[in-house]
Short mmCIF file of C-alpha atoms and ligand atoms in Angstrom, two decimals:
data_model
loop_
_atom_site.label_atom_id
_atom_site.label_comp_id
_atom_site.label_asym_id
_atom_site.label_seq_id
_atom_site.Cartn_x
_atom_site.Cartn_y
_atom_site.Cartn_z
CA UNK P 1 4.01 -22.90 -86.38
CA UNK P 2 7.21 -22.48 -85.50
CA UNK P 3 8.02 -22.03 -81.73
CA UNK P 4 11.06 -20.71 -79.42
CA UNK P 5 12.77 -24.44 -78.98
CA UNK P 6 11.76 -25.39 -74.77
CA UNK P 7 13.54 -23.30 -71.86
CA UNK P 8 14.54 -20.46 -74.11
CA UNK P 9 13.84 -17.03 -74.96
CA UNK P 10 13.73 -14.13 -77.44
CA UNK P 11 14.14 -10.54 -76.41
CA UNK P 12 12.41 -8.95 -77.31
CA UNK P 13 12.23 -5.55 -78.96
CA UNK P 14 9.83 -4.25 -75.90
CA UNK P 15 11.86 -5.40 -73.72
CA UNK P 16 15.50 -5.61 -74.42
CA UNK P 17 16.36 -2.03 -73.30
CA UNK P 18 16.59 -4.05 -69.93
CA UNK P 19 18.81 -5.99 -71.32
CA UNK P 20 21.29 -3.36 -72.71
CA UNK P 21 20.95 -1.59 -69.34
CA UNK P 22 22.20 -4.15 -67.03
CA UNK P 23 24.99 -5.17 -69.54
CA UNK P 24 26.13 -1.58 -69.90
CA UNK P 25 26.11 -1.49 -66.05
CA UNK P 26 28.52 -4.42 -66.16
CA UNK P 27 30.87 -2.89 -68.38
CA UNK P 28 31.31 -0.22 -66.88
CA UNK P 29 32.26 -1.27 -63.67
CA UNK P 30 34.53 -3.74 -64.46
CA UNK P 31 36.03 -0.93 -66.36
CA UNK P 32 36.49 0.82 -63.13
CA UNK P 33 38.15 -2.53 -61.96
CA UNK P 34 40.13 -3.24 -64.74
CA UNK P 35 39.06 -5.79 -66.35
CA UNK P 36 38.81 -5.97 -69.98
CA UNK P 37 36.25 -8.16 -71.62
CA UNK P 38 37.52 -11.25 -73.29
CA UNK P 39 35.36 -13.25 -76.09
CA UNK P 40 35.27 -16.65 -76.65
CA UNK P 41 33.43 -19.52 -79.35
CA UNK P 42 29.78 -20.05 -78.42
CA UNK P 43 31.42 -23.96 -78.81
CA UNK P 44 34.45 -26.14 -77.51
CA UNK P 45 35.69 -29.83 -77.81
CA UNK P 46 33.92 -31.49 -74.80
CA UNK P 47 36.55 -32.50 -73.46
CA UNK P 48 37.59 -28.83 -72.61
CA UNK P 49 34.23 -29.34 -70.08
CA UNK P 50 34.39 -32.68 -69.05
CA UNK P 51 38.32 -32.30 -67.98
CA UNK P 52 38.26 -28.98 -66.47
CA UNK P 53 34.11 -28.39 -64.92
CA UNK P 54 34.86 -32.53 -63.77
CA UNK P 55 32.77 -35.37 -64.67
CA UNK P 56 30.36 -35.95 -62.14
CA UNK P 57 29.01 -32.34 -61.75
CA UNK P 58 25.33 -31.92 -62.32
CA UNK P 59 26.89 -29.73 -66.10
CA UNK P 60 28.71 -32.07 -67.17
CA UNK P 61 27.04 -35.87 -66.72
CA UNK P 62 23.28 -33.88 -67.30
CA UNK P 63 23.06 -31.67 -68.97
CA UNK P 64 25.09 -29.97 -71.42
CA UNK P 65 24.46 -30.33 -75.54
CA UNK P 66 27.22 -31.64 -77.00
CA UNK P 67 27.03 -33.70 -80.94
CA UNK P 68 28.97 -34.83 -83.66
CA UNK P 69 29.78 -32.31 -85.29
CA UNK P 70 30.38 -33.35 -89.81
CA UNK P 71 33.60 -33.93 -89.28
CA UNK P 72 33.31 -36.25 -87.00
CA UNK P 73 33.79 -34.41 -83.22
CA UNK P 74 33.04 -33.69 -80.28
CA UNK P 75 31.31 -30.63 -79.95
CA UNK P 76 29.84 -28.87 -77.14
CA UNK P 77 27.54 -25.63 -76.31
CA UNK P 78 29.57 -23.45 -73.28
CA UNK P 79 27.37 -24.93 -69.98
CA UNK P 80 29.98 -21.84 -68.43
CA UNK P 81 32.18 -18.97 -69.04
CA UNK P 82 35.20 -20.64 -67.52
CA UNK P 83 37.13 -23.03 -69.08
CA UNK P 84 37.03 -21.65 -72.49
CA UNK P 85 38.46 -18.52 -70.91
CA UNK P 86 41.27 -21.13 -68.81
CA UNK P 87 41.69 -22.33 -72.18
CA UNK P 88 41.82 -19.11 -74.71
CA UNK P 89 44.72 -17.99 -71.37
CA UNK P 90 47.10 -20.86 -72.04
CA UNK P 91 46.32 -21.51 -75.50
CA UNK P 92 47.20 -17.49 -76.17
CA UNK P 93 50.00 -17.58 -73.35
CA UNK P 94 48.09 -14.80 -71.88
CA UNK P 95 50.95 -15.47 -68.97
CA UNK P 96 53.03 -13.93 -70.51
CA UNK P 97 51.33 -10.50 -70.53
CA UNK P 98 51.91 -8.97 -67.02
CA UNK P 99 49.96 -10.06 -64.18
CA UNK P 100 47.20 -9.78 -62.78
CA UNK P 101 45.43 -10.44 -65.60
CA UNK P 102 41.24 -9.00 -64.91
CA UNK P 103 39.16 -9.94 -67.38
CA UNK P 104 35.36 -9.69 -68.08
CA UNK P 105 32.42 -11.73 -70.06
CA UNK P 106 28.79 -11.32 -71.21
CA UNK P 107 27.88 -14.38 -72.79
CA UNK P 108 25.01 -17.46 -73.38
CA UNK P 109 25.21 -20.12 -71.41
CA UNK P 110 23.83 -23.74 -72.62
CA UNK P 111 22.26 -26.10 -69.94
CA UNK P 112 19.70 -29.03 -70.79
CA UNK P 113 17.78 -28.15 -67.36
CA UNK P 114 14.17 -28.11 -65.90
CA UNK P 115 12.89 -24.75 -66.92
CA UNK P 116 11.24 -22.84 -64.56
CA UNK P 117 11.56 -19.57 -63.88
CA UNK P 118 14.76 -18.32 -63.55
CA UNK P 119 16.52 -21.25 -64.97
CA UNK P 120 16.77 -21.91 -68.70
CA UNK P 121 18.64 -23.76 -71.19
CA UNK P 122 19.48 -21.14 -72.96
CA UNK P 123 20.75 -18.03 -70.76
CA UNK P 124 23.47 -15.70 -70.01
CA UNK P 125 26.16 -15.04 -67.38
CA UNK P 126 28.65 -12.07 -66.70
CA UNK P 127 31.41 -13.47 -65.52
CA UNK P 128 35.17 -11.78 -63.97
CA UNK P 129 38.18 -13.96 -63.99
CA UNK P 130 41.14 -12.71 -63.01
CA UNK P 131 43.70 -14.19 -63.35
CA UNK P 132 47.40 -14.07 -61.32
CA UNK P 133 47.85 -14.38 -57.66
CA UNK P 134 46.99 -16.56 -55.18
CA UNK P 135 47.31 -12.62 -52.43
CA UNK P 136 43.48 -12.60 -50.39
CA UNK P 137 43.38 -9.57 -52.10
CA UNK P 138 42.37 -10.73 -55.75
CA UNK P 139 39.39 -12.92 -53.60
CA UNK P 140 38.56 -8.99 -51.94
CA UNK P 141 38.89 -6.95 -55.61
CA UNK P 142 36.60 -9.97 -57.31
CA UNK P 143 34.11 -9.71 -54.60
CA UNK P 144 33.18 -6.36 -54.17
CA UNK P 145 33.75 -5.91 -58.21
CA UNK P 146 30.26 -8.62 -58.13
CA UNK P 147 29.03 -6.46 -55.06
CA UNK P 148 29.20 -3.15 -56.92
CA UNK P 149 27.63 -4.21 -59.74
CA UNK P 150 24.83 -5.74 -57.92
CA UNK P 151 24.23 -1.89 -56.67
CA UNK P 152 25.45 0.12 -59.69
CA UNK P 153 22.60 -2.08 -60.80
CA UNK P 154 20.00 -0.69 -57.70
CA UNK P 155 18.91 -4.36 -56.44
CA UNK P 156 18.25 -4.23 -52.84
CA UNK P 157 18.92 -7.67 -50.18
CA UNK P 158 21.34 -9.33 -51.17
CA UNK P 159 23.40 -11.11 -49.11
CA UNK P 160 26.62 -12.22 -50.06
CA UNK P 161 27.59 -16.04 -48.56
CA UNK P 162 31.16 -16.75 -47.66
CA UNK P 163 33.38 -20.21 -47.12
CA UNK P 164 36.45 -21.55 -47.46
CA UNK P 165 36.22 -25.25 -48.70
CA UNK P 166 40.60 -25.74 -48.36
CA UNK P 167 43.23 -27.30 -50.50
CA UNK P 168 42.85 -30.72 -51.75
CA UNK P 169 45.02 -31.17 -48.87
CA UNK P 170 42.98 -30.12 -46.09
CA UNK P 171 39.35 -31.36 -47.69
CA UNK P 172 40.67 -34.66 -47.54
CA UNK P 173 39.96 -35.11 -44.32
CA UNK P 174 37.70 -33.61 -44.66
CA UNK P 175 35.83 -35.11 -47.10
CA UNK P 176 36.78 -38.47 -45.30
CA UNK P 177 35.28 -36.66 -41.51
CA UNK P 178 31.97 -36.42 -44.02
CA UNK P 179 31.60 -39.90 -44.80
CA UNK P 180 31.63 -41.21 -42.14
CA UNK P 181 28.86 -38.33 -41.02
CA UNK P 182 26.90 -39.12 -43.67
CA UNK P 183 27.15 -42.70 -43.62
CA UNK P 184 24.22 -43.21 -41.02
CA UNK P 185 21.57 -41.25 -43.06
CA UNK P 186 22.24 -41.82 -46.29
CA UNK P 187 19.16 -44.68 -46.71
CA UNK P 188 16.99 -40.84 -45.77
CA UNK P 189 19.46 -39.42 -48.76
CA UNK P 190 18.22 -38.64 -52.84
CA UNK P 191 19.83 -41.11 -55.41
CA UNK P 192 21.97 -38.69 -56.33
CA UNK P 193 23.24 -38.39 -52.59
CA UNK P 194 23.52 -41.47 -52.72
CA UNK P 195 25.98 -41.44 -56.07
CA UNK P 196 27.36 -37.86 -54.67
CA UNK P 197 28.96 -40.37 -51.31
CA UNK P 198 30.76 -42.62 -52.62
CA UNK P 199 31.69 -39.90 -56.20
CA UNK P 200 31.94 -36.87 -54.58
CA UNK P 201 31.37 -36.49 -50.94
CA UNK P 202 31.57 -32.45 -50.88
CA UNK P 203 28.62 -32.45 -53.10
CA UNK P 204 26.38 -33.58 -50.67
CA UNK P 205 26.41 -30.60 -49.11
CA UNK P 206 24.89 -28.73 -52.39
CA UNK P 207 22.22 -30.61 -52.98
CA UNK P 208 18.63 -29.06 -52.76
CA UNK P 209 16.15 -31.77 -51.68
CA UNK P 210 15.22 -30.00 -48.67
CA UNK P 211 15.89 -33.87 -46.60
CA UNK P 212 19.25 -34.01 -47.54
CA UNK P 213 19.87 -30.15 -46.90
CA UNK P 214 18.35 -30.48 -43.73
CA UNK P 215 20.69 -33.37 -42.47
CA UNK P 216 23.63 -31.65 -44.34
CA UNK P 217 23.49 -28.98 -41.75
CA UNK P 218 24.22 -31.35 -38.99
CA UNK P 219 27.52 -32.35 -41.07
CA UNK P 220 31.03 -31.52 -39.88
CA UNK P 221 31.89 -28.05 -40.13
CA UNK P 222 34.80 -27.02 -43.52
CA UNK P 223 36.85 -25.08 -40.45
CA UNK P 224 37.91 -27.15 -37.83
CA UNK P 225 39.95 -28.86 -40.69
CA UNK P 226 41.62 -26.58 -42.87
CA UNK P 227 44.92 -26.47 -42.99
CA UNK P 228 47.35 -23.44 -41.10
CA UNK P 229 47.96 -21.75 -44.98
CA UNK P 230 43.74 -21.98 -46.19
CA UNK P 231 43.12 -20.38 -42.53
CA UNK P 232 44.63 -17.88 -43.03
CA UNK P 233 43.49 -17.19 -46.13
CA UNK P 234 39.94 -17.23 -45.60
CA UNK P 235 40.14 -15.34 -41.77
CA UNK P 236 42.03 -12.71 -44.18
CA UNK P 237 39.77 -12.34 -46.98
CA UNK P 238 36.82 -11.99 -43.85
CA UNK P 239 38.87 -9.38 -42.16
CA UNK P 240 38.98 -7.51 -45.73
CA UNK P 241 35.36 -7.97 -46.39
CA UNK P 242 35.40 -6.07 -43.25
CA UNK P 243 37.78 -3.38 -43.80
CA UNK P 244 35.85 -2.66 -46.70
CA UNK P 245 32.68 -2.32 -45.81
CA UNK P 246 31.14 -5.47 -47.47
CA UNK P 247 28.43 -7.71 -44.95
CA UNK P 248 28.33 -11.46 -45.77
CA UNK P 249 28.00 -14.42 -43.90
CA UNK P 250 30.31 -17.64 -43.55
CA UNK P 251 28.08 -20.39 -45.12
CA UNK P 252 29.81 -24.24 -44.32
CA UNK P 253 27.21 -25.73 -46.46
CA UNK P 254 28.49 -23.27 -49.85
CA UNK P 255 30.43 -25.90 -51.92
CA UNK P 256 29.60 -24.74 -55.27
CA UNK P 257 28.56 -27.19 -57.96
CA UNK P 258 31.87 -26.76 -59.92
CA UNK P 259 34.86 -29.73 -58.98
CA UNK P 260 37.75 -27.04 -59.57
CA UNK P 261 37.31 -24.70 -56.91
CA UNK P 262 39.56 -24.33 -54.00
CA UNK P 263 39.60 -22.19 -50.45
CA UNK P 264 37.09 -19.04 -51.29
CA UNK P 265 33.43 -20.48 -52.90
CA UNK P 266 30.87 -17.68 -52.54
CA UNK P 267 27.44 -16.85 -53.54
CA UNK P 268 25.69 -13.70 -54.13
CA UNK P 269 21.61 -15.22 -52.92
CA UNK P 270 18.18 -13.37 -52.69
CA UNK P 271 15.15 -14.60 -51.35
CA UNK P 272 13.10 -13.25 -54.08
CA UNK P 273 13.72 -15.53 -56.61
CA UNK P 274 12.52 -19.24 -54.46
CA UNK P 275 14.42 -22.20 -55.36
CA UNK P 276 16.80 -20.03 -58.06
CA UNK P 277 17.45 -17.32 -55.57
CA UNK P 278 21.18 -17.28 -56.26
CA UNK P 279 22.45 -14.64 -58.29
CA UNK P 280 26.41 -14.34 -58.85
CA UNK P 281 28.17 -17.79 -57.67
CA UNK P 282 31.83 -17.76 -57.49
CA UNK P 283 34.89 -18.59 -55.61
CA UNK P 284 38.87 -19.16 -56.13
CA UNK P 285 39.91 -22.07 -57.72
CA UNK P 286 43.54 -22.18 -58.26
CA UNK P 287 44.89 -25.76 -59.75
CA UNK P 288 42.74 -24.94 -62.64
CA UNK P 289 45.02 -23.68 -65.22
CA UNK P 290 47.63 -26.11 -64.18
CA UNK P 291 44.89 -29.38 -64.11
CA UNK P 292 44.44 -27.94 -68.05
CA UNK P 293 48.28 -28.18 -69.39
CA UNK P 294 49.39 -24.62 -68.38
CA UNK P 295 51.70 -22.99 -65.06
CA UNK P 296 50.64 -23.05 -61.58
CA UNK P 297 48.34 -19.83 -61.54
CA UNK P 298 46.10 -18.84 -58.52
CA UNK P 299 42.84 -17.74 -60.12
CA UNK P 300 39.15 -16.00 -59.17
CA UNK P 301 36.23 -14.98 -60.88
CA UNK P 302 32.59 -15.37 -60.52
CA UNK P 303 29.32 -15.18 -62.63
CA UNK P 304 25.89 -14.42 -62.26
CA UNK P 305 23.46 -15.16 -64.26
CA UNK P 306 21.72 -11.60 -66.13
CA UNK P 307 18.11 -13.85 -66.25
CA UNK P 308 17.70 -14.19 -62.07
CA UNK P 309 19.81 -9.98 -62.07
CA UNK P 310 16.41 -8.72 -64.50
CA UNK P 311 13.63 -10.77 -62.85
CA UNK P 312 14.90 -9.38 -59.54
CA UNK P 313 15.48 -5.61 -60.37
CA UNK P 314 11.79 -6.09 -62.21
CA UNK P 315 10.73 -8.00 -58.76
CA UNK P 316 12.00 -3.96 -56.92
CA UNK P 317 11.14 -1.82 -59.18
CA UNK P 318 14.74 -1.06 -60.33
CA UNK P 319 15.02 1.81 -63.16
CA UNK P 320 15.81 0.13 -66.33
CA UNK P 321 16.96 4.12 -67.66
CA UNK P 322 15.71 5.78 -70.64
CA UNK P 323 13.96 4.49 -73.85
CA UNK P 324 13.95 5.80 -77.25
CA UNK P 325 13.63 8.09 -79.24
CA UNK P 326 14.35 11.24 -77.80
CA UNK P 327 11.60 12.97 -80.57
CA UNK P 328 8.62 11.96 -82.17
CA UNK P 329 7.68 14.26 -85.17
CA UNK P 330 3.98 13.80 -86.46
CA UNK P 331 2.18 14.67 -89.52
CA UNK P 332 -0.14 16.79 -90.01
CA UNK P 333 -0.73 14.82 -93.20
CA UNK P 334 1.04 13.33 -96.03
CA UNK P 335 2.11 15.98 -97.81
CA UNK P 336 4.42 17.01 -95.11
CA UNK P 337 5.49 13.12 -94.48
CA UNK P 338 8.85 14.59 -97.16
CA UNK P 339 10.14 17.01 -95.67
CA UNK P 340 9.66 15.49 -91.71
CA UNK P 341 11.67 12.85 -93.28
CA UNK P 342 14.24 15.91 -93.86
CA UNK P 343 13.76 16.63 -90.30
CA UNK P 344 14.36 13.90 -88.35
CA UNK P 345 17.38 13.35 -90.47
CA UNK P 346 18.59 17.07 -89.11
CA UNK P 347 18.18 16.09 -85.60
CA UNK P 348 19.89 12.14 -85.86
CA UNK P 349 23.18 14.07 -87.55
CA UNK P 350 22.53 15.90 -84.38
CA UNK P 351 23.31 12.79 -82.17
CA UNK P 352 19.28 12.80 -80.96
CA UNK P 353 16.85 9.45 -81.32
CA UNK P 354 14.26 10.98 -83.48
CA UNK P 355 11.92 8.88 -85.50
CA UNK P 356 8.93 10.18 -87.85
CA UNK P 357 5.85 8.94 -89.62
CA UNK P 358 5.90 6.64 -92.23
CA UNK P 359 3.43 4.75 -93.17
CA UNK P 360 -0.03 6.74 -93.74
CA UNK P 361 -1.82 7.29 -90.58
CA UNK P 362 -4.09 9.88 -89.23
CA UNK P 363 -2.73 12.00 -87.03
CA UNK P 364 -4.76 10.74 -83.80
CA UNK P 365 -3.08 7.45 -84.74
CA UNK P 366 0.14 9.15 -84.52
CA UNK P 367 -0.13 9.94 -81.69
CA UNK P 368 -1.09 6.40 -80.56
CA UNK P 369 1.84 5.76 -81.75
CA UNK P 370 4.54 8.22 -80.10
CA UNK P 371 3.10 6.65 -77.24
CA UNK P 372 3.38 3.16 -77.75
CA UNK P 373 7.05 3.39 -78.76
CA UNK P 374 7.76 5.75 -76.06
CA UNK P 375 9.24 8.96 -77.10
CA UNK P 376 9.86 11.50 -75.03
CA UNK P 377 8.97 14.59 -76.70
CA UNK P 378 6.09 14.80 -80.03
CA UNK P 379 5.91 17.75 -82.32
CA UNK P 380 3.64 18.33 -84.79
CA UNK P 381 4.85 19.75 -88.90
CA UNK P 382 2.10 20.60 -90.74
CA UNK P 383 2.11 24.41 -92.85
CA UNK P 384 1.63 26.44 -90.58
CA UNK P 385 4.69 25.32 -89.04
CA UNK P 386 6.83 25.13 -92.13
CA UNK P 387 5.72 28.46 -92.68
CA UNK P 388 6.73 30.39 -89.75
CA UNK P 389 9.89 27.85 -89.02
CA UNK P 390 8.16 27.35 -84.81
CA UNK P 391 6.94 24.46 -83.59
CA UNK P 392 5.57 22.95 -80.48
CA UNK P 393 7.14 20.14 -78.72
CA UNK P 394 5.82 18.93 -76.35
CA UNK P 395 6.47 16.32 -73.50
CA UNK P 396 4.73 13.37 -73.82
CA UNK P 397 4.93 11.92 -70.17
CA UNK P 398 3.33 15.15 -68.76
CA UNK P 399 1.44 17.43 -72.07
CA UNK P 400 3.65 20.34 -71.02
CA UNK P 401 4.28 21.99 -74.41
CA UNK P 402 6.55 25.54 -75.56
CA UNK P 403 6.84 26.57 -78.30
CA UNK P 404 10.18 27.05 -80.00
CA UNK P 405 12.21 28.00 -83.23
CA UNK P 406 12.41 25.02 -85.35
CA UNK P 407 16.08 26.45 -86.11
CA UNK P 408 16.16 25.43 -82.32
CA UNK P 409 15.03 22.10 -81.97
CA UNK P 410 18.43 20.40 -81.61
CA UNK P 411 19.73 22.44 -79.51
CA UNK P 412 16.92 22.23 -76.92
CA UNK P 413 16.06 18.46 -77.42
CA UNK P 414 19.98 18.29 -76.96
CA UNK P 415 19.30 20.24 -73.35
CA UNK P 416 16.70 19.52 -72.14
CA UNK P 417 17.34 14.60 -72.50
P1 LIG Q 1 22.03 -22.79 -59.43
O1 LIG Q 1 22.50 -23.89 -58.24
O2 LIG Q 1 20.75 -22.08 -59.81
O3 LIG Q 1 21.17 -23.94 -60.93
P2 LIG Q 1 24.54 -23.24 -60.44
O4 LIG Q 1 25.85 -23.47 -58.47
O5 LIG Q 1 24.77 -24.05 -61.59
O6 LIG Q 1 22.92 -22.48 -60.13
P3 LIG Q 1 27.15 -21.06 -61.73
O7 LIG Q 1 27.57 -22.75 -62.77
O8 LIG Q 1 27.18 -20.68 -61.11
O9 LIG Q 1 25.21 -22.03 -61.37
O10 LIG Q 1 25.77 -20.24 -62.55
C1 LIG Q 1 26.82 -19.16 -62.50
C2 LIG Q 1 25.61 -18.23 -62.11
O11 LIG Q 1 24.67 -18.90 -63.49
C3 LIG Q 1 24.13 -18.98 -60.99
O12 LIG Q 1 24.53 -18.47 -59.75
C4 LIG Q 1 22.90 -18.76 -62.38
O13 LIG Q 1 23.08 -17.34 -61.31
C5 LIG Q 1 23.12 -18.27 -63.25
N1 LIG Q 1 22.19 -19.49 -63.50
C6 LIG Q 1 22.50 -21.08 -63.46
N2 LIG Q 1 22.02 -21.85 -64.68
C7 LIG Q 1 21.42 -21.29 -64.66
C8 LIG Q 1 20.28 -21.43 -65.35
N3 LIG Q 1 20.04 -22.67 -66.11
N4 LIG Q 1 18.99 -20.24 -66.07
C9 LIG Q 1 19.46 -18.50 -65.58
N5 LIG Q 1 20.73 -18.70 -65.04
C10 LIG Q 1 21.58 -19.18 -64.43
MG1 LIG Q 2 22.65 -25.69 -61.84
#
């Protein structure tokens, strides 16, 4: 037997309604904020990710699914959604549209990681990309969208952690100070951090190893190094978040894993998912588009991991909404199946999700099946029902019954589902 590849999962028919509920909710919230969907290919030229994410990041140096296609091109399955959107923005001259432009995506992502709960090799992201202004209002709008998305999903206890990592100008001085601090403790730190020390010191604050994390706590704080413009941006955003009642904590150790961030960086974090507690990560990346050959464009965005959202919703017993079908029609015996098939057809034409017996089951087995498929209502059709044109409709969750005319069935269901 062939199994699913390590680190991937099927969304089974019994569980897929959760995905549909989450995706539909996220689309609705994106719509409220006037964001439009963008769909980009599942694979891109490898170069796109190397150049935009940065070859010193874990994603590019260790986690990408890269292969050569039959034409000899180096291709990579997308490990994240921002670089493809930026590529498309430049390639399709989307800056010619009215800016700011708000886009969202729901996409599979691929990273070669060690699979654990909440960490897969194929996972899914909902992401927002807002392009076209450098004002803190854009940061607020983006964070507010993420906050409302989490609330709309019914999630509780998720903390917004906010930081600013400045611009390349002020970050330079800060990274020098960081190197100065870490230099004397480097021998206690993990091998990856020893590597990061030379190549990307900011990332020393991003390490997940407990000892490196602890050492990181005593590191110099970025806020003391921000230039006036970056500081003003950060302070204005904090004020806006306060005004809008969006709670946050400043966490100076949030630097985000990817190279392209400038100024605002943020995460939404829960303590309920162990080490995989970050459900959403985002920030501002004003230099990304220019570094990829486009015009200088203020950008802010985030990505949420859908697997982590669903795990958390399950842990918090959130209701994932209604399950189909609305009604299951049972046949007293084989000779009434023709009639049942016609009846479900009428119901479906009236916008009601309906199904009926087709596999030679006994009536008892049909009741069991109706339960299994989570039908809201059950109806039994036999000779007397057909002759009298009246049926008993049973709410399967509590067993209550009501007698109605078959002619009134659609109307009754539409009122009661
Ligand atoms: P982590 O620190 O957990 O590795 P990250 O910084 O690599 O996360 P991002 O690149 O910011 O994550 O991706 C945004 C979101 O996508 C994360 O907050 C998380 O919810 C989700 N995510 C990232 N990697 C995975 C994965 N391998 N499996 C499942 N979800 C993931
Ligand atoms: Mg990661």
